[in-house]
Amino acid sequence: MRSRSKSIFSYRFWVLIILSAALCLHRLPALALFTTHILGGDGPDTNLYLWLVTTFPESIIKHGWFETNAFHPYQNTLAWSDCFLFPSSVFYILRQLGLAEIPSWNIIILLAQLLNGYCVFLLTNKVSSKIIPSLLVSLIFLSSPYFSEHLGHPQLQFFFFIPLALFFFLGILSPKLGDGNIREQTGIWNYCAFTLTLAASFYTSAYYSIIIALCSFLLFTVKVLQDHKLFKKLILKLCLLGLSVLLLIAPALMPYLSVKKDLGARGLHEFYYFSLEASSFLSNSPLSKLYSNNLLSTHSEAHMFWGLACLFLILISLNNLRAMPILSFLLALLLSQKNIFGLDREIRLYACSIFSWLSFLSISLILFREKIKKLHFVD
């Protein structure tokens, strides 16, 4: 048992080294300006969150909990956006260690991006028990053009909370899944780790914590559907987890609810600009020289196309290749090109969305039938 645990920690360490090297290569131009330039540029969102971290904790001490010197005379102004308190705490620690503001900020953003890849590896490896495929997935995710394009939105860089929380939640539902038979992932550890991860996510970006809660409930539902006898046992676990999380996030939740009550419904543009649609998977950033011709999206920030190589890896991972997802995606990719067949852009948009959704849904169906059944999800 001890040698197995040592082996697991050993390969995880080397995975972390590989991902760190890949991140340095991916961000090589930024590393040359690491101490002089802000990663993310001089944009409104970057400046907002940079202001939040540099005024922490003096702003809270001076003005009170969830208060800033902005938007006078409104209260709880920190709840007007993602509070970013967890990264602010890390930033404060780095500053106390003697680091300047710019490198402290860059370290936080780069560390978040490294954890994005590493936590995806943990989750993928836990489900598949395959090291190399999990490493490939994490490398692809680490180099996602979506996170590169949104460097000016620092709160989006902390995606790692989602796979990390689900990694611990799977340990609660099925301790024997993946490497769950070692002491590291059994007992009270998963409960505490999941609770703290979800709370830290809420104190960073409320949107990501909502996604974690929804995904966790979905996994809980799947588990119960597989074995109805576990319902009473698991519902008790879920209630205890929910209560623990609520106790931790209550100090931040109340200001958010207060702001919602005072201001009412707001027409936030983020719901549009950060939305995802089928054609987003065929649209890449204009900064991409290799795939810059695949620009088919309804808004400027919907780019989710990671390249044909990623699609190829997905397809070869299936035991039995089917014609439906391949043909559907190729048709969608063809329709995503500019000036194809002389068709109107709106017609291409709808046709592309239909074929791309058909492709992804058929792939999901194949994966569900051929892969999920192989998982020892029921203990």
PDB file of C-alpha atoms in Angstrom, residues 194-321:
ATOM      1  CA  PHE A 194     -14.428  19.451  -1.415  1.00  0.00           C
ATOM      2  CA  THR A 195     -15.902  21.917   1.075  1.00  0.00           C
ATOM      3  CA  LEU A 196     -12.806  24.116   1.103  1.00  0.00           C
ATOM      4  CA  THR A 197     -12.472  23.987  -2.695  1.00  0.00           C
ATOM      5  CA  LEU A 198     -16.070  25.048  -3.270  1.00  0.00           C
ATOM      6  CA  ALA A 199     -15.763  27.808  -0.662  1.00  0.00           C
ATOM      7  CA  ALA A 200     -12.507  29.086  -2.185  1.00  0.00           C
ATOM      8  CA  SER A 201     -14.200  29.087  -5.587  1.00  0.00           C
ATOM      9  CA  PHE A 202     -17.073  31.186  -4.236  1.00  0.00           C
ATOM     10  CA  TYR A 203     -14.609  33.657  -2.702  1.00  0.00           C
ATOM     11  CA  THR A 204     -13.026  33.944  -6.158  1.00  0.00           C
ATOM     12  CA  SER A 205     -15.826  33.692  -8.712  1.00  0.00           C
ATOM     13  CA  ALA A 206     -19.410  32.911  -7.776  1.00  0.00           C
ATOM     14  CA  TYR A 207     -20.160  31.608 -11.283  1.00  0.00           C
ATOM     15  CA  TYR A 208     -17.647  28.764 -11.038  1.00  0.00           C
ATOM     16  CA  SER A 209     -19.017  27.698  -7.652  1.00  0.00           C
ATOM     17  CA  ILE A 210     -22.518  27.486  -9.134  1.00  0.00           C
ATOM     18  CA  ILE A 211     -21.184  25.247 -11.913  1.00  0.00           C
ATOM     19  CA  ILE A 212     -19.499  23.031  -9.291  1.00  0.00           C
ATOM     20  CA  ALA A 213     -22.760  22.691  -7.364  1.00  0.00           C
ATOM     21  CA  LEU A 214     -24.722  21.787 -10.504  1.00  0.00           C
ATOM     22  CA  CYS A 215     -22.150  19.223 -11.702  1.00  0.00           C
ATOM     23  CA  SER A 216     -21.965  17.665  -8.236  1.00  0.00           C
ATOM     24  CA  PHE A 217     -25.731  17.312  -8.095  1.00  0.00           C
ATOM     25  CA  LEU A 218     -25.675  15.694 -11.549  1.00  0.00           C
ATOM     26  CA  LEU A 219     -23.068  13.146 -10.412  1.00  0.00           C
ATOM     27  CA  PHE A 220     -25.121  12.491  -7.292  1.00  0.00           C
ATOM     28  CA  THR A 221     -28.194  11.842  -9.457  1.00  0.00           C
ATOM     29  CA  VAL A 222     -26.295   9.423 -11.713  1.00  0.00           C
ATOM     30  CA  LYS A 223     -24.986   7.551  -8.681  1.00  0.00           C
ATOM     31  CA  VAL A 224     -28.464   7.203  -7.175  1.00  0.00           C
ATOM     32  CA  LEU A 225     -29.955   6.056 -10.490  1.00  0.00           C
ATOM     33  CA  GLN A 226     -27.327   3.308 -10.633  1.00  0.00           C
ATOM     34  CA  ASP A 227     -28.166   2.070  -7.148  1.00  0.00           C
ATOM     35  CA  HIS A 228     -31.374   3.249  -5.460  1.00  0.00           C
ATOM     36  CA  LYS A 229     -30.316   1.661  -2.165  1.00  0.00           C
ATOM     37  CA  LEU A 230     -27.613   4.320  -1.754  1.00  0.00           C
ATOM     38  CA  PHE A 231     -30.086   7.215  -1.784  1.00  0.00           C
ATOM     39  CA  LYS A 232     -30.516   7.582   1.982  1.00  0.00           C
ATOM     40  CA  LYS A 233     -26.797   7.286   2.640  1.00  0.00           C
ATOM     41  CA  LEU A 234     -25.794   9.718  -0.102  1.00  0.00           C
ATOM     42  CA  ILE A 235     -28.504  12.291   0.585  1.00  0.00           C
ATOM     43  CA  LEU A 236     -27.198  12.554   4.140  1.00  0.00           C
ATOM     44  CA  LYS A 237     -23.688  13.142   2.799  1.00  0.00           C
ATOM     45  CA  LEU A 238     -25.002  15.749   0.374  1.00  0.00           C
ATOM     46  CA  CYS A 239     -26.889  17.590   3.111  1.00  0.00           C
ATOM     47  CA  LEU A 240     -23.830  17.642   5.376  1.00  0.00           C
ATOM     48  CA  LEU A 241     -21.687  18.938   2.541  1.00  0.00           C
ATOM     49  CA  GLY A 242     -24.226  21.619   1.676  1.00  0.00           C
ATOM     50  CA  LEU A 243     -24.464  22.756   5.279  1.00  0.00           C
ATOM     51  CA  SER A 244     -20.674  22.892   5.635  1.00  0.00           C
ATOM     52  CA  VAL A 245     -20.306  24.939   2.453  1.00  0.00           C
ATOM     53  CA  LEU A 246     -23.094  27.330   3.443  1.00  0.00           C
ATOM     54  CA  LEU A 247     -21.425  27.971   6.787  1.00  0.00           C
ATOM     55  CA  LEU A 248     -18.162  28.871   5.047  1.00  0.00           C
ATOM     56  CA  ILE A 249     -19.642  31.078   2.328  1.00  0.00           C
ATOM     57  CA  ALA A 250     -22.363  32.732   4.449  1.00  0.00           C
ATOM     58  CA  PRO A 251     -20.230  35.854   5.163  1.00  0.00           C
ATOM     59  CA  ALA A 252     -19.942  36.430   1.393  1.00  0.00           C
ATOM     60  CA  LEU A 253     -23.362  35.118   0.394  1.00  0.00           C
ATOM     61  CA  MET A 254     -25.284  37.652   2.466  1.00  0.00           C
ATOM     62  CA  PRO A 255     -23.724  40.704   0.748  1.00  0.00           C
ATOM     63  CA  TYR A 256     -24.490  39.184  -2.679  1.00  0.00           C
ATOM     64  CA  LEU A 257     -28.120  38.620  -1.702  1.00  0.00           C
ATOM     65  CA  SER A 258     -28.307  42.142  -0.285  1.00  0.00           C
ATOM     66  CA  VAL A 259     -27.029  43.675  -3.521  1.00  0.00           C
ATOM     67  CA  LYS A 260     -29.483  41.587  -5.542  1.00  0.00           C
ATOM     68  CA  LYS A 261     -32.330  42.793  -3.356  1.00  0.00           C
ATOM     69  CA  ASP A 262     -31.293  46.460  -3.536  1.00  0.00           C
ATOM     70  CA  LEU A 263     -30.510  46.635  -7.241  1.00  0.00           C
ATOM     71  CA  GLY A 264     -32.903  44.027  -8.629  1.00  0.00           C
ATOM     72  CA  ALA A 265     -32.348  42.255 -11.932  1.00  0.00           C
ATOM     73  CA  ARG A 266     -29.454  43.616 -13.962  1.00  0.00           C
ATOM     74  CA  GLY A 267     -28.797  43.249 -17.661  1.00  0.00           C
ATOM     75  CA  LEU A 268     -25.255  41.960 -17.404  1.00  0.00           C
ATOM     76  CA  HIS A 269     -23.463  41.645 -20.724  1.00  0.00           C
ATOM     77  CA  GLU A 270     -21.415  38.703 -19.416  1.00  0.00           C
ATOM     78  CA  PHE A 271     -24.353  36.366 -20.035  1.00  0.00           C
ATOM     79  CA  TYR A 272     -23.991  37.157 -23.725  1.00  0.00           C
ATOM     80  CA  TYR A 273     -20.245  37.523 -24.136  1.00  0.00           C
ATOM     81  CA  PHE A 274     -19.332  34.441 -22.101  1.00  0.00           C
ATOM     82  CA  SER A 275     -22.124  32.268 -23.506  1.00  0.00           C
ATOM     83  CA  LEU A 276     -21.361  29.074 -25.368  1.00  0.00           C
ATOM     84  CA  GLU A 277     -23.001  27.675 -28.463  1.00  0.00           C
ATOM     85  CA  ALA A 278     -22.248  24.856 -30.852  1.00  0.00           C
ATOM     86  CA  SER A 279     -20.536  27.066 -33.408  1.00  0.00           C
ATOM     87  CA  SER A 280     -18.175  28.295 -30.682  1.00  0.00           C
ATOM     88  CA  PHE A 281     -16.341  24.978 -30.988  1.00  0.00           C
ATOM     89  CA  LEU A 282     -15.590  25.852 -34.605  1.00  0.00           C
ATOM     90  CA  SER A 283     -14.493  29.416 -33.955  1.00  0.00           C
ATOM     91  CA  ASN A 284     -10.985  30.376 -32.908  1.00  0.00           C
ATOM     92  CA  SER A 285      -9.431  33.611 -31.796  1.00  0.00           C
ATOM     93  CA  PRO A 286      -8.456  36.089 -34.533  1.00  0.00           C
ATOM     94  CA  LEU A 287      -4.981  35.901 -32.974  1.00  0.00           C
ATOM     95  CA  SER A 288      -4.645  32.326 -34.235  1.00  0.00           C
ATOM     96  CA  LYS A 289      -2.712  32.226 -37.495  1.00  0.00           C
ATOM     97  CA  LEU A 290      -3.345  28.525 -38.042  1.00  0.00           C
ATOM     98  CA  TYR A 291      -7.126  28.543 -37.596  1.00  0.00           C
ATOM     99  CA  SER A 292      -7.944  32.208 -38.199  1.00  0.00           C
ATOM    100  CA  ASN A 293     -10.186  31.297 -41.120  1.00  0.00           C
ATOM    101  CA  ASN A 294     -12.607  29.516 -38.766  1.00  0.00           C
ATOM    102  CA  LEU A 295     -14.393  32.639 -37.580  1.00  0.00           C
ATOM    103  CA  LEU A 296     -18.026  31.739 -37.164  1.00  0.00           C
ATOM    104  CA  SER A 297     -19.545  33.104 -33.974  1.00  0.00           C
ATOM    105  CA  THR A 298     -22.269  35.470 -32.906  1.00  0.00           C
ATOM    106  CA  HIS A 299     -20.020  37.442 -30.594  1.00  0.00           C
ATOM    107  CA  SER A 300     -16.358  38.243 -30.243  1.00  0.00           C
ATOM    108  CA  GLU A 301     -15.615  36.109 -27.170  1.00  0.00           C
ATOM    109  CA  ALA A 302     -17.133  32.776 -28.132  1.00  0.00           C
ATOM    110  CA  HIS A 303     -13.980  31.143 -29.481  1.00  0.00           C
ATOM    111  CA  MET A 304     -13.635  27.538 -28.288  1.00  0.00           C
ATOM    112  CA  PHE A 305     -12.012  25.760 -31.246  1.00  0.00           C
ATOM    113  CA  TRP A 306      -8.869  23.987 -30.015  1.00  0.00           C
ATOM    114  CA  GLY A 307      -7.824  22.591 -33.380  1.00  0.00           C
ATOM    115  CA  LEU A 308      -8.324  19.519 -35.518  1.00  0.00           C
ATOM    116  CA  ALA A 309      -5.648  17.618 -33.580  1.00  0.00           C
ATOM    117  CA  CYS A 310      -7.826  17.730 -30.455  1.00  0.00           C
ATOM    118  CA  LEU A 311     -10.825  16.464 -32.403  1.00  0.00           C
ATOM    119  CA  PHE A 312      -8.694  13.636 -33.799  1.00  0.00           C
ATOM    120  CA  LEU A 313      -7.627  12.594 -30.280  1.00  0.00           C
ATOM    121  CA  ILE A 314     -11.256  12.545 -29.186  1.00  0.00           C
ATOM    122  CA  LEU A 315     -12.305  10.389 -32.103  1.00  0.00           C
ATOM    123  CA  ILE A 316      -9.485   7.824 -31.812  1.00  0.00           C
ATOM    124  CA  SER A 317     -10.271   7.443 -28.109  1.00  0.00           C
ATOM    125  CA  LEU A 318     -13.518   5.724 -29.072  1.00  0.00           C
ATOM    126  CA  ASN A 319     -13.330   1.962 -29.430  1.00  0.00           C
ATOM    127  CA  ASN A 320     -15.692   1.891 -32.385  1.00  0.00           C
ATOM    128  CA  LEU A 321     -15.582   4.882 -34.704  1.00  0.00           C
TER     129      LEU A 321
END
